[in-house]
PDB file of C-alpha atoms in Angstrom:
ATOM      1  CA  LEU A   1     -16.985 -46.677 -30.974  1.00 72.00           C
ATOM      2  CA  ILE A   2     -18.454 -48.018 -34.278  1.00 86.00           C
ATOM      3  CA  ALA A   3     -21.979 -47.757 -32.720  1.00 92.00           C
ATOM      4  CA  ALA A   4     -21.265 -43.709 -32.696  1.00 91.00           C
ATOM      5  CA  MET A   5     -19.422 -43.618 -36.058  1.00 93.00           C
ATOM      6  CA  GLN A   6     -22.688 -45.508 -37.624  1.00 95.00           C
ATOM      7  CA  VAL A   7     -24.732 -42.974 -35.929  1.00 95.00           C
ATOM      8  CA  VAL A   8     -23.201 -39.874 -36.871  1.00 95.00           C
ATOM      9  CA  PHE A   9     -22.925 -41.581 -40.614  1.00 95.00           C
ATOM     10  CA  GLU A  10     -26.259 -42.450 -40.767  1.00 97.00           C
ATOM     11  CA  ASN A  11     -27.116 -38.223 -39.293  1.00 97.00           C
ATOM     12  CA  GLY A  12     -25.217 -37.031 -42.305  1.00 96.00           C
ATOM     13  CA  LEU A  13     -22.689 -35.590 -39.537  1.00 96.00           C
ATOM     14  CA  ALA A  14     -19.409 -36.848 -40.906  1.00 94.00           C
ATOM     15  CA  ASP A  15     -18.259 -33.534 -41.780  1.00 94.00           C
ATOM     16  CA  GLU A  16     -19.069 -31.964 -38.748  1.00 90.00           C
ATOM     17  CA  ILE A  17     -18.128 -34.400 -35.751  1.00 88.00           C
ATOM     18  CA  THR A  18     -15.018 -35.891 -35.128  1.00 86.00           C
ATOM     19  CA  LEU A  19     -14.646 -38.918 -33.051  1.00 88.00           C
ATOM     20  CA  ILE A  20     -11.560 -39.944 -31.335  1.00 88.00           C
ATOM     21  CA  LYS A  21     -10.731 -43.212 -29.476  1.00 88.00           C
ATOM     22  CA  GLY A  22      -8.554 -43.629 -26.167  1.00 88.00           C
ATOM     23  CA  LYS A  23      -8.382 -41.910 -22.651  1.00 88.00           C
ATOM     24  CA  VAL A  24      -8.701 -38.452 -22.474  1.00 89.00           C
ATOM     25  CA  GLU A  25      -5.399 -37.966 -20.803  1.00 92.00           C
ATOM     26  CA  GLU A  26      -3.843 -38.912 -23.670  1.00 94.00           C
ATOM     27  CA  ILE A  27      -4.885 -38.344 -26.834  1.00 91.00           C
ATOM     28  CA  GLU A  28      -4.469 -34.964 -28.783  1.00 90.00           C
ATOM     29  CA  LEU A  29      -7.513 -33.183 -30.195  1.00 90.00           C
ATOM     30  CA  PRO A  30      -7.138 -31.558 -33.262  1.00 89.00           C
ATOM     31  CA  VAL A  31      -8.373 -28.392 -31.721  1.00 91.00           C
ATOM     32  CA  ALA A  32      -7.581 -26.412 -28.606  1.00 94.00           C
ATOM     33  CA  GLN A  33     -10.928 -26.217 -27.082  1.00 95.00           C
ATOM     34  CA  VAL A  34     -14.384 -27.989 -27.379  1.00 93.00           C
ATOM     35  CA  ASP A  35     -18.163 -26.552 -27.229  1.00 94.00           C
ATOM     36  CA  VAL A  36     -19.562 -30.003 -25.654  1.00 92.00           C
ATOM     37  CA  ILE A  37     -18.195 -32.658 -23.951  1.00 90.00           C
ATOM     38  CA  ILE A  38     -20.365 -35.674 -23.566  1.00 85.00           C
ATOM     39  CA  SER A  39     -19.389 -38.868 -21.441  1.00 83.00           C
ATOM     40  CA  GLU A  40     -20.971 -41.644 -19.575  1.00 76.00           C
ATOM     41  CA  TRP A  41     -19.140 -40.820 -16.442  1.00 72.00           C
ATOM     42  CA  MET A  42     -22.010 -41.764 -13.654  1.00 69.00           C
ATOM     43  CA  GLY A  43     -21.920 -44.670 -11.784  1.00 68.00           C
ATOM     44  CA  THR A  44     -23.092 -45.810  -8.366  1.00 68.00           C
ATOM     45  CA  LEU A  45     -23.884 -42.614  -6.484  1.00 68.00           C
ATOM     46  CA  MET A  46     -23.015 -40.486  -9.507  1.00 66.00           C
ATOM     47  CA  VAL A  47     -19.281 -40.849  -8.559  1.00 62.00           C
ATOM     48  CA  CYS A  48     -18.426 -44.550  -8.391  1.00 64.00           C
ATOM     49  CA  GLU A  49     -17.173 -45.179 -12.024  1.00 64.00           C
ATOM     50  CA  SER A  50     -13.789 -44.003 -11.326  1.00 73.00           C
ATOM     51  CA  MET A  51     -13.888 -41.362 -14.363  1.00 80.00           C
ATOM     52  CA  ILE A  52     -14.828 -38.561 -12.692  1.00 80.00           C
ATOM     53  CA  GLU A  53     -10.974 -37.411 -12.204  1.00 85.00           C
ATOM     54  CA  SER A  54     -10.952 -37.588 -16.408  1.00 87.00           C
ATOM     55  CA  VAL A  55     -14.307 -35.649 -17.020  1.00 87.00           C
ATOM     56  CA  LEU A  56     -13.363 -33.141 -14.763  1.00 89.00           C
ATOM     57  CA  TRP A  57      -9.669 -32.880 -16.527  1.00 93.00           C
ATOM     58  CA  ALA A  58     -11.005 -33.033 -19.529  1.00 93.00           C
ATOM     59  CA  ARG A  59     -13.294 -29.619 -18.747  1.00 94.00           C
ATOM     60  CA  GLN A  60     -10.562 -27.812 -17.526  1.00 95.00           C
ATOM     61  CA  ARG A  61      -8.150 -29.095 -20.527  1.00 95.00           C
ATOM     62  CA  TYR A  62     -10.269 -28.508 -23.347  1.00 95.00           C
ATOM     63  CA  LEU A  63     -14.061 -27.201 -23.054  1.00 96.00           C
ATOM     64  CA  LYS A  64     -14.522 -23.610 -23.908  1.00 97.00           C
ATOM     65  CA  PRO A  65     -15.992 -21.257 -20.707  1.00 96.00           C
ATOM     66  CA  SER A  66     -19.108 -21.439 -22.741  1.00 96.00           C
ATOM     67  CA  GLY A  67     -19.168 -24.736 -23.514  1.00 96.00           C
ATOM     68  CA  LEU A  68     -21.583 -27.710 -22.151  1.00 96.00           C
ATOM     69  CA  MET A  69     -21.148 -30.854 -20.352  1.00 92.00           C
ATOM     70  CA  MET A  70     -23.490 -33.563 -20.581  1.00 90.00           C
ATOM     71  CA  PRO A  71     -24.481 -34.850 -18.193  1.00 84.00           C
ATOM     72  CA  SER A  72     -23.907 -32.009 -16.508  1.00 82.00           C
ATOM     73  CA  HIS A  73     -25.610 -32.310 -13.129  1.00 80.00           C
ATOM     74  CA  SER A  74     -27.800 -34.908 -11.097  1.00 78.00           C
ATOM     75  CA  THR A  75     -30.242 -35.426  -8.624  1.00 82.00           C
ATOM     76  CA  LEU A  76     -29.267 -37.654  -5.608  1.00 80.00           C
ATOM     77  CA  PHE A  77     -32.526 -39.377  -4.157  1.00 84.00           C
ATOM     78  CA  LEU A  78     -31.855 -41.292  -0.605  1.00 84.00           C
ATOM     79  CA  ALA A  79     -34.254 -43.502   1.514  1.00 88.00           C
ATOM     80  CA  PRO A  80     -33.054 -45.237   4.929  1.00 89.00           C
ATOM     81  CA  LEU A  81     -33.510 -49.206   4.757  1.00 88.00           C
ATOM     82  CA  SER A  82     -33.350 -51.474   7.186  1.00 89.00           C
ATOM     83  CA  MET A  83     -33.241 -55.575   6.059  1.00 87.00           C
ATOM     84  CA  ASP A  84     -32.149 -56.947   9.440  1.00 86.00           C
ATOM     85  CA  GLU A  85     -33.804 -60.506   8.258  1.00 85.00           C
ATOM     86  CA  TYR A  86     -31.324 -60.711   5.618  1.00 79.00           C
ATOM     87  CA  TYR A  87     -28.371 -60.225   8.030  1.00 72.00           C
TER      88      TYR A  87
END
């Protein structure tokens, strides 16, 4: 949160951006809906961070119909691999 506060301040956006620390399911936002949700929730295979439920909850609860999710999608490339010599 401290690094985010510094970025907001150094870019002169302290009057435009409000940072709130806490679990999205437990905080109360000062507005009914938001324009953008930014979250680093993608882990191994895009879902193994255990945050996808929180991100989807936030989208349903707070995101305006015309709002943006960032990141909003990803591409997963897989390739079969055999490493029998290591087993």
